[in-house]
Tab-separated table of C-alpha atoms in Angstrom:
chain	number	residue	atom	x	y	z
A	20	UNK	CA	-4.867	-14.505	-18.585
A	21	UNK	CA	-8.154	-12.797	-19.704
A	22	UNK	CA	-11.431	-13.416	-17.907
A	23	UNK	CA	-15.003	-12.972	-19.615
A	24	UNK	CA	-18.110	-12.969	-17.936
A	25	UNK	CA	-21.780	-12.303	-20.016
A	26	UNK	CA	-25.126	-11.535	-18.819
A	27	UNK	CA	-28.023	-12.324	-20.700
A	28	UNK	CA	-26.284	-12.019	-23.649
A	29	UNK	CA	-28.324	-13.630	-26.730
A	30	UNK	CA	-26.846	-17.105	-27.181
A	31	UNK	CA	-24.868	-16.360	-30.946
A	32	UNK	CA	-22.209	-13.950	-28.533
A	33	UNK	CA	-22.222	-17.084	-26.624
A	34	UNK	CA	-20.661	-19.021	-29.194
A	35	UNK	CA	-18.823	-16.773	-30.544
A	36	UNK	CA	-16.547	-15.855	-27.730
A	37	UNK	CA	-16.398	-19.774	-27.440
A	38	UNK	CA	-14.695	-20.000	-30.800
A	39	UNK	CA	-11.816	-18.552	-29.078
A	40	UNK	CA	-12.502	-18.880	-25.184
A	41	UNK	CA	-13.030	-21.602	-23.348
A	42	UNK	CA	-16.745	-21.588	-21.735
A	43	UNK	CA	-15.830	-22.932	-18.081
A	44	UNK	CA	-19.732	-21.859	-16.480
A	45	UNK	CA	-22.090	-21.119	-18.097
A	46	UNK	CA	-21.291	-17.826	-19.457
A	47	UNK	CA	-17.753	-17.472	-18.252
A	48	UNK	CA	-15.142	-17.706	-20.224
A	49	UNK	CA	-11.128	-17.917	-19.508
A	50	UNK	CA	-8.457	-17.274	-22.314
A	51	UNK	CA	-4.479	-16.318	-23.016
A	52	UNK	CA	-4.594	-13.378	-25.152
A	53	UNK	CA	-2.142	-10.667	-26.602
A	54	UNK	CA	-3.492	-6.710	-26.275
A	55	UNK	CA	-3.953	-7.308	-30.024
A	56	UNK	CA	-6.167	-10.510	-29.511
A	57	UNK	CA	-7.789	-9.317	-26.783
A	58	UNK	CA	-9.497	-6.281	-27.936
A	59	UNK	CA	-10.444	-7.887	-31.186
A	60	UNK	CA	-12.617	-10.208	-28.408
A	61	UNK	CA	-13.689	-7.451	-27.009
A	62	UNK	CA	-15.058	-5.595	-30.141
A	63	UNK	CA	-17.180	-8.887	-30.530
A	64	UNK	CA	-18.443	-8.511	-27.240
A	65	UNK	CA	-18.892	-4.698	-27.569
A	66	UNK	CA	-21.025	-5.251	-31.317
A	67	UNK	CA	-23.297	-8.355	-29.897
A	68	UNK	CA	-24.417	-7.217	-26.674
A	69	UNK	CA	-27.780	-6.012	-27.375
A	70	UNK	CA	-29.730	-5.437	-24.180
A	71	UNK	CA	-27.432	-7.707	-22.088
A	72	UNK	CA	-24.106	-6.874	-19.525
A	73	UNK	CA	-20.606	-8.129	-19.765
A	74	UNK	CA	-17.029	-7.521	-18.347
A	75	UNK	CA	-14.162	-8.089	-18.621
A	76	UNK	CA	-11.365	-8.633	-16.887
A	77	UNK	CA	-7.423	-9.374	-17.727
A	78	UNK	CA	-3.059	-9.533	-15.843
A	79	UNK	CA	-2.186	-6.056	-16.422
A	80	UNK	CA	1.036	-4.823	-14.966
A	81	UNK	CA	-0.087	-2.311	-12.150
A	82	UNK	CA	0.129	-3.053	-7.627
A	83	UNK	CA	-3.085	-5.472	-8.137
A	84	UNK	CA	-2.501	-6.967	-11.165
A	85	UNK	CA	-5.021	-7.121	-13.763
A	86	UNK	CA	-7.519	-4.549	-15.396
A	87	UNK	CA	-10.489	-5.028	-15.992
A	88	UNK	CA	-13.343	-3.626	-17.906
A	89	UNK	CA	-17.815	-3.667	-17.845
A	90	UNK	CA	-20.209	-2.755	-20.346
A	91	UNK	CA	-24.026	-2.599	-20.240
A	92	UNK	CA	-25.880	-1.939	-17.309
A	93	UNK	CA	-25.444	-4.070	-14.080
A	94	UNK	CA	-25.666	-3.083	-10.379
A	95	UNK	CA	-21.589	-3.288	-9.986
A	96	UNK	CA	-19.757	-1.135	-11.133
A	97	UNK	CA	-16.398	-0.466	-11.103
A	98	UNK	CA	-14.836	2.787	-9.450
A	99	UNK	CA	-11.755	4.438	-9.066
A	100	UNK	CA	-9.994	4.514	-5.572
A	101	UNK	CA	-6.960	6.385	-5.528
A	102	UNK	CA	-5.612	4.165	-8.835
A	103	UNK	CA	-7.189	1.258	-7.151
A	104	UNK	CA	-10.409	-0.232	-9.268
A	105	UNK	CA	-12.973	-1.455	-6.478
A	106	UNK	CA	-16.455	-2.361	-7.821
A	107	UNK	CA	-19.426	-0.543	-6.118
A	108	UNK	CA	-22.768	-2.856	-5.644
A	109	UNK	CA	-25.906	0.097	-5.996
A	110	UNK	CA	-28.764	-0.157	-3.975
A	111	UNK	CA	-32.224	-1.411	-5.774
A	112	UNK	CA	-33.952	0.924	-7.700
A	113	UNK	CA	-37.582	2.046	-5.973
A	114	UNK	CA	-40.113	0.054	-6.473
A	115	UNK	CA	-42.147	2.670	-8.113
A	116	UNK	CA	-39.353	3.424	-10.584
A	117	UNK	CA	-39.524	0.228	-11.992
B	30	UNK	CA	-20.162	-28.849	11.147
B	31	UNK	CA	-20.813	-27.598	7.828
B	32	UNK	CA	-21.363	-24.249	6.959
B	33	UNK	CA	-18.273	-23.021	8.789
B	34	UNK	CA	-14.942	-21.449	6.384
B	35	UNK	CA	-11.882	-22.260	7.606
B	36	UNK	CA	-10.106	-19.436	10.367
B	37	UNK	CA	-8.526	-16.171	8.508
B	38	UNK	CA	-5.351	-15.577	8.468
B	39	UNK	CA	-3.518	-12.916	7.739
B	40	UNK	CA	-0.685	-13.308	4.277
B	41	UNK	CA	2.884	-11.634	3.177
B	42	UNK	CA	3.272	-8.059	3.122
B	43	UNK	CA	5.031	-8.277	-0.215
B	44	UNK	CA	2.208	-10.488	-2.059
B	45	UNK	CA	-1.121	-6.935	-1.270
B	46	UNK	CA	-1.389	-3.884	-2.376
B	47	UNK	CA	0.296	-0.741	-0.991
B	48	UNK	CA	-2.822	1.081	0.438
B	49	UNK	CA	-5.610	1.937	-0.324
B	50	UNK	CA	-7.063	5.405	0.804
B	51	UNK	CA	-11.657	5.385	1.968
B	52	UNK	CA	-13.021	9.107	1.887
B	53	UNK	CA	-16.262	9.347	3.364
B	54	UNK	CA	-18.899	6.210	3.862
B	55	UNK	CA	-19.423	4.096	6.974
B	56	UNK	CA	-17.488	0.814	7.175
B	57	UNK	CA	-18.874	-2.484	8.300
B	58	UNK	CA	-18.605	-5.717	7.881
B	59	UNK	CA	-21.372	-7.790	5.639
B	60	UNK	CA	-21.837	-11.288	5.013
B	61	UNK	CA	-17.821	-11.283	6.571
B	62	UNK	CA	-16.624	-8.489	3.989
B	63	UNK	CA	-15.221	-4.919	4.880
B	64	UNK	CA	-17.333	-2.845	2.802
B	65	UNK	CA	-17.885	1.071	2.851
B	66	UNK	CA	-21.389	2.011	2.821
B	67	UNK	CA	-22.008	5.676	0.928
B	68	UNK	CA	-25.528	8.068	1.702
B	69	UNK	CA	-27.029	6.693	-1.334
B	70	UNK	CA	-26.417	3.065	0.422
B	71	UNK	CA	-23.844	2.191	-2.960
B	72	UNK	CA	-21.643	-0.679	-1.230
B	73	UNK	CA	-18.449	-1.063	-2.331
B	74	UNK	CA	-16.309	-4.129	-1.538
B	75	UNK	CA	-12.453	-3.251	-0.092
B	76	UNK	CA	-10.215	-6.527	0.070
B	77	UNK	CA	-8.817	-5.209	2.978
B	78	UNK	CA	-7.069	-8.847	3.331
B	79	UNK	CA	-4.803	-7.352	0.200
B	80	UNK	CA	-3.846	-4.502	0.937
B	81	UNK	CA	-0.619	-3.523	2.942
B	82	UNK	CA	-2.516	-0.727	4.662
B	83	UNK	CA	-6.037	0.955	4.924
B	84	UNK	CA	-6.162	4.915	4.871
B	85	UNK	CA	-9.181	6.601	6.707
B	86	UNK	CA	-10.176	10.060	6.200
B	87	UNK	CA	-12.359	12.300	7.758
B	88	UNK	CA	-15.709	11.377	6.273
B	89	UNK	CA	-15.324	7.553	7.710
B	90	UNK	CA	-16.951	5.898	10.277
B	91	UNK	CA	-15.853	2.514	11.071
B	92	UNK	CA	-17.367	-0.250	13.745
B	93	UNK	CA	-16.290	-2.698	15.823
B	94	UNK	CA	-17.371	-5.452	13.321
B	95	UNK	CA	-14.783	-3.973	10.312
B	96	UNK	CA	-12.071	-3.061	12.524
B	97	UNK	CA	-11.686	-6.766	14.015
B	98	UNK	CA	-11.916	-7.866	10.609
B	99	UNK	CA	-8.964	-6.241	9.890
B	100	UNK	CA	-7.326	-7.253	12.757
B	101	UNK	CA	-8.379	-11.136	11.516
B	102	UNK	CA	-6.260	-10.857	8.423
B	103	UNK	CA	-3.008	-8.803	9.287
B	104	UNK	CA	-4.040	-5.242	7.693
B	105	UNK	CA	-2.747	-2.008	9.440
B	106	UNK	CA	-6.166	0.863	9.639
B	107	UNK	CA	-4.407	4.659	9.886
B	108	UNK	CA	-6.588	7.349	10.382
B	109	UNK	CA	-6.113	10.974	8.396
B	110	UNK	CA	-6.633	14.018	8.718
B	111	UNK	CA	-6.017	16.875	6.349
B	112	UNK	CA	-3.709	15.794	3.789
B	113	UNK	CA	-3.611	12.146	4.606
B	114	UNK	CA	-1.627	13.083	7.680
B	115	UNK	CA	-1.774	9.987	9.720
B	116	UNK	CA	-3.018	10.769	13.123
B	117	UNK	CA	-3.662	7.668	14.401
B	118	UNK	CA	-3.114	3.644	13.327
B	119	UNK	CA	-4.710	0.222	14.738
B	120	UNK	CA	-5.458	-3.293	13.652
B	121	UNK	CA	-2.402	-4.714	14.459
B	122	UNK	CA	-0.702	-4.340	16.891
B	123	UNK	CA	2.305	-5.102	16.559
B	124	UNK	CA	4.721	-6.090	19.733
B	125	UNK	CA	3.944	-10.122	18.969
B	126	UNK	CA	7.060	-11.239	18.774
B	127	UNK	CA	9.510	-10.467	22.109
B	128	UNK	CA	12.931	-12.153	20.415
B	129	UNK	CA	12.615	-9.489	17.662
B	130	UNK	CA	11.833	-6.526	20.215
B	131	UNK	CA	14.739	-7.221	22.737
B	132	UNK	CA	16.904	-7.916	19.459
B	133	UNK	CA	16.109	-4.460	18.259
B	134	UNK	CA	16.336	-2.432	21.834
B	135	UNK	CA	19.656	-4.254	22.115
B	136	UNK	CA	20.584	-3.331	19.064
B	137	UNK	CA	19.015	0.420	19.615
B	138	UNK	CA	21.222	0.742	23.183
B	139	UNK	CA	24.656	-0.595	22.411
B	140	UNK	CA	26.423	2.429	21.014
B	141	UNK	CA	29.076	0.266	18.759
B	142	UNK	CA	25.962	-1.633	17.525
B	143	UNK	CA	23.786	1.395	16.684
B	144	UNK	CA	26.269	2.922	14.070
B	145	UNK	CA	26.737	-0.638	12.340
B	146	UNK	CA	22.957	-0.379	11.809
B	147	UNK	CA	22.611	3.661	10.750
B	148	UNK	CA	25.902	3.007	8.563
B	149	UNK	CA	23.838	0.190	7.439
B	150	UNK	CA	21.247	2.459	6.665
B	151	UNK	CA	22.962	4.937	5.322
B	152	UNK	CA	24.564	2.421	2.310
B	153	UNK	CA	21.649	0.615	1.352
B	154	UNK	CA	19.534	4.831	1.640
B	155	UNK	CA	22.584	6.207	-1.131
B	156	UNK	CA	24.587	2.960	-2.601
B	157	UNK	CA	27.377	3.809	-1.427
B	158	UNK	CA	29.692	3.203	2.427
B	159	UNK	CA	29.629	6.744	4.738
B	160	UNK	CA	33.064	7.871	5.235
B	161	UNK	CA	34.503	5.388	8.106
B	162	UNK	CA	35.388	6.047	12.122
B	163	UNK	CA	32.187	8.463	11.872
B	164	UNK	CA	30.498	8.336	15.015
B	165	UNK	CA	26.096	8.561	14.058
B	166	UNK	CA	25.657	12.405	14.685
B	167	UNK	CA	29.016	12.958	12.598
B	168	UNK	CA	26.798	10.973	10.516
B	169	UNK	CA	23.499	12.345	10.981
B	170	UNK	CA	25.715	16.223	9.873
B	171	UNK	CA	27.547	14.596	7.000
B	172	UNK	CA	24.101	13.330	5.318
B	173	UNK	CA	21.661	15.874	6.227
B	174	UNK	CA	23.944	18.343	3.919
B	175	UNK	CA	23.611	15.492	1.524
B	176	UNK	CA	19.151	15.619	1.534
B	177	UNK	CA	19.262	18.794	0.882
B	178	UNK	CA	21.999	18.636	-2.161
B	179	UNK	CA	19.253	15.984	-3.106
B	180	UNK	CA	15.711	18.522	-2.607
B	181	UNK	CA	17.699	20.403	-4.218
B	182	UNK	CA	18.907	17.987	-7.386
B	183	UNK	CA	15.243	16.617	-7.741
B	184	UNK	CA	13.948	19.808	-7.985
B	185	UNK	CA	15.933	21.117	-10.273
B	186	UNK	CA	15.204	18.352	-12.291
B	187	UNK	CA	11.648	18.369	-12.299
B	188	UNK	CA	11.393	22.308	-12.811
B	189	UNK	CA	10.301	22.787	-9.088
B	190	UNK	CA	10.765	25.915	-7.322
B	191	UNK	CA	12.401	24.766	-4.214
B	192	UNK	CA	12.458	26.593	-0.712
B	193	UNK	CA	13.460	23.872	1.200
B	194	UNK	CA	11.240	21.590	3.266
B	195	UNK	CA	9.235	23.229	4.505
B	196	UNK	CA	5.173	22.625	6.431
B	197	UNK	CA	2.684	24.098	9.354
B	198	UNK	CA	0.961	21.305	9.910
B	199	UNK	CA	-1.111	23.252	11.739
B	200	UNK	CA	-2.551	25.239	8.410
B	201	UNK	CA	-1.460	22.933	4.953
B	202	UNK	CA	-2.866	24.976	2.325
B	203	UNK	CA	-0.315	27.456	3.981
B	204	UNK	CA	2.483	25.739	2.144
B	205	UNK	CA	3.930	25.485	-1.053
B	206	UNK	CA	3.198	23.074	-3.813
B	207	UNK	CA	6.499	21.735	-3.815
B	208	UNK	CA	5.960	20.781	0.270
B	209	UNK	CA	1.891	20.066	-0.006
B	210	UNK	CA	2.943	17.092	-1.918
B	211	UNK	CA	5.839	16.048	-0.371
B	212	UNK	CA	3.366	15.892	2.623
B	213	UNK	CA	1.227	13.183	1.424
B	214	UNK	CA	3.682	11.447	-0.994
B	215	UNK	CA	5.671	10.936	2.462
B	216	UNK	CA	2.004	9.944	4.277
B	217	UNK	CA	1.876	7.361	1.538
B	218	UNK	CA	5.326	5.924	2.215
B	219	UNK	CA	5.128	5.733	6.084
B	220	UNK	CA	1.463	4.025	6.368
B	221	UNK	CA	3.721	1.230	4.007
B	222	UNK	CA	6.505	1.268	6.350
B	223	UNK	CA	4.597	1.199	9.307
B	224	UNK	CA	2.602	-1.485	8.351
B	225	UNK	CA	6.231	-3.345	7.230
B	226	UNK	CA	7.288	-2.409	10.671
B	227	UNK	CA	4.774	-3.895	12.408
B	228	UNK	CA	4.126	-7.444	10.067
B	229	UNK	CA	8.042	-7.699	10.533
B	230	UNK	CA	7.909	-8.153	14.342
B	231	UNK	CA	10.347	-4.985	15.377
B	232	UNK	CA	8.880	-2.036	17.476
B	233	UNK	CA	8.033	1.406	15.570
B	234	UNK	CA	9.647	3.496	18.179
B	235	UNK	CA	12.401	2.331	18.475
B	236	UNK	CA	14.586	3.793	15.879
B	237	UNK	CA	18.605	4.493	15.212
B	238	UNK	CA	18.874	7.831	13.914
B	239	UNK	CA	15.526	8.854	14.577
B	240	UNK	CA	14.534	8.850	18.546
B	241	UNK	CA	11.762	9.899	20.590
B	242	UNK	CA	9.131	10.069	18.323
B	243	UNK	CA	6.273	6.886	18.427
B	244	UNK	CA	6.992	6.046	14.661
B	245	UNK	CA	11.013	7.137	15.007
B	246	UNK	CA	11.505	3.273	13.343
B	247	UNK	CA	9.598	4.020	10.710
B	248	UNK	CA	11.247	7.296	9.896
B	249	UNK	CA	14.724	5.934	9.491
B	250	UNK	CA	12.991	3.158	7.606
B	251	UNK	CA	11.106	5.432	4.656
B	252	UNK	CA	14.453	7.296	4.944
B	253	UNK	CA	15.669	4.318	3.242
B	254	UNK	CA	13.338	4.448	0.108
B	255	UNK	CA	12.732	8.489	0.531
B	256	UNK	CA	14.686	9.573	-2.152
B	257	UNK	CA	14.181	6.583	-4.688
B	258	UNK	CA	10.235	6.959	-4.837
B	259	UNK	CA	8.232	9.461	-3.263
B	260	UNK	CA	10.617	12.825	-3.976
B	261	UNK	CA	10.405	11.992	-7.259
B	262	UNK	CA	6.832	11.269	-7.867
B	263	UNK	CA	5.787	15.025	-5.196
B	264	UNK	CA	8.092	16.861	-6.709
B	265	UNK	CA	7.166	15.740	-10.698
B	266	UNK	CA	3.544	16.664	-9.836
B	267	UNK	CA	4.403	19.616	-8.145
B	268	UNK	CA	6.036	20.372	-11.415
B	269	UNK	CA	3.046	19.609	-13.802
B	270	UNK	CA	1.100	22.401	-12.366
B	271	UNK	CA	-2.078	20.136	-10.803
B	272	UNK	CA	-5.562	21.473	-10.825
B	273	UNK	CA	-7.662	20.934	-8.298
B	274	UNK	CA	-6.991	17.195	-6.092
B	275	UNK	CA	-3.047	17.678	-5.393
B	276	UNK	CA	-3.119	14.311	-3.887
B	277	UNK	CA	-5.716	12.170	-5.613
B	278	UNK	CA	-2.941	12.714	-8.221
B	279	UNK	CA	0.633	12.735	-5.932
B	280	UNK	CA	-1.424	8.680	-4.455
B	281	UNK	CA	-1.899	7.365	-8.543
B	282	UNK	CA	2.127	8.403	-8.932
B	283	UNK	CA	3.141	7.041	-5.052
B	284	UNK	CA	1.376	3.759	-5.590
B	285	UNK	CA	2.750	2.935	-10.053
B	286	UNK	CA	6.450	3.829	-7.918
B	287	UNK	CA	5.883	1.138	-5.135
B	288	UNK	CA	5.045	-1.041	-7.371
B	289	UNK	CA	8.042	0.008	-9.971
B	290	UNK	CA	10.306	-0.521	-7.190
B	291	UNK	CA	9.128	-3.631	-5.979
B	292	UNK	CA	9.456	-1.906	-2.104
B	293	UNK	CA	6.492	-4.263	-1.119
B	294	UNK	CA	8.805	-7.124	-1.668
B	295	UNK	CA	11.781	-4.908	-0.556
B	296	UNK	CA	11.030	-3.149	2.478
B	297	UNK	CA	10.711	-6.398	5.103
B	298	UNK	CA	14.628	-8.509	4.118
B	299	UNK	CA	15.781	-4.689	3.869
B	300	UNK	CA	14.796	-3.794	7.558
B	301	UNK	CA	16.035	-7.349	8.466
B	302	UNK	CA	18.875	-7.311	6.284
B	303	UNK	CA	19.358	-3.622	8.157
B	304	UNK	CA	19.333	-4.860	11.374
B	305	UNK	CA	21.844	-7.931	10.797
B	306	UNK	CA	24.244	-5.460	10.474
B	307	UNK	CA	25.127	-5.331	14.087
B	308	UNK	CA	26.201	-8.876	13.820
B	309	UNK	CA	24.915	-9.716	16.716
B	310	UNK	CA	22.040	-13.885	16.847
B	311	UNK	CA	18.799	-13.044	17.885
B	312	UNK	CA	17.834	-14.148	21.271
B	313	UNK	CA	16.580	-16.984	22.603
B	314	UNK	CA	14.061	-18.119	25.315
B	315	UNK	CA	15.742	-18.043	28.663
B	316	UNK	CA	16.247	-21.544	30.015
B	317	UNK	CA	13.663	-22.500	32.137
B	318	UNK	CA	11.366	-20.261	29.923
B	319	UNK	CA	7.406	-21.492	29.781
B	320	UNK	CA	6.682	-22.122	26.325
B	321	UNK	CA	2.682	-21.515	24.905
B	322	UNK	CA	0.231	-24.323	26.814
B	323	UNK	CA	-1.432	-23.834	22.925
B	324	UNK	CA	1.521	-24.448	20.146
B	325	UNK	CA	1.017	-21.209	17.560
B	326	UNK	CA	-0.941	-22.016	14.556
B	327	UNK	CA	1.131	-22.456	11.367
B	328	UNK	CA	0.555	-18.826	9.607
B	329	UNK	CA	1.069	-17.939	6.154
B	330	UNK	CA	2.086	-14.041	7.064
B	331	UNK	CA	5.150	-12.315	8.247
B	332	UNK	CA	6.752	-13.037	11.784
B	333	UNK	CA	5.296	-10.200	13.277
B	334	UNK	CA	1.709	-11.410	12.245
B	335	UNK	CA	-1.180	-12.429	15.017
B	336	UNK	CA	-2.003	-15.990	13.020
């Protein structure tokens, strides 16, 4: 099982992912592929994401049963808790930094 | 009524992650989720219902609501000190099943039954029947020698300098690396085992080989798996001459070995198998006893979980 979620991605990338994966909601793609195909699909995301951001999650033989990685800036970033992958939610930057 | 979610219930131990360690931060409930907030305001969700036990290290603070949420989803909270060694635990208090407690107590009180249970523990641990016609004391002597030999053999296999199990709970850094790795690794195993013993509905204090400690039964059960799981991990880490955070390397290794050996799938069925060696039925409620006025809600979780 493999899930990709895109945010602020250009339409051409969204169309490209729909070539292999099923878009079950806006920007949410689901499919079932081997590691090689998954890496191929992810390379397309890396090439085409521009200013947007993306996350991919897939079934894996670890304790959680899955792994994930992210691309681009997002307030949610992966953290490692002694081998358990969790997600940290960053606070909004102060107003004067914007 | 709209907007109300169904009540929270525990899920079985076998479907969970083994342990999550939280090093620092304020632990609270936000929008119903178990969240760690650090000094910079970074929030990290812990999937508390999907973990067998949460280890809280000295830099953490826990709110009332967070402890209540952990209790509702049947997750053991363990406050640990240096090297991840257990100080105090809460969350699932255990003792929810009188039939299991009475069963365990009867097995432990009767010398013949106790011997049967102890023999089963050794048989599972070493993969063969212990010698016949021995008392619990004699078995402990025989198996103690075997344990020391197993430590020796494993130390040799991983190339660790081993001078015997030795630690000072007052001063962890005084121990050698192999012993510190072992302490960190066994702390992980004890946490998971305590969560499983409580979830199965048994008393952690009523041991068969070990006695006189609040976790005697936990040590009994953990010993069944110790040489298969955490000792090789600890020696492997010690042999790699780790720089910096030894505990972290040990925890990563423990997580892998727990998954490979399917520890969380096996542990509750194994507890039942060990106790069933006594070949007595679980007690039924006495005639005329008053049952619950309000039937217990249906539970997804294990026998000892409070739904």
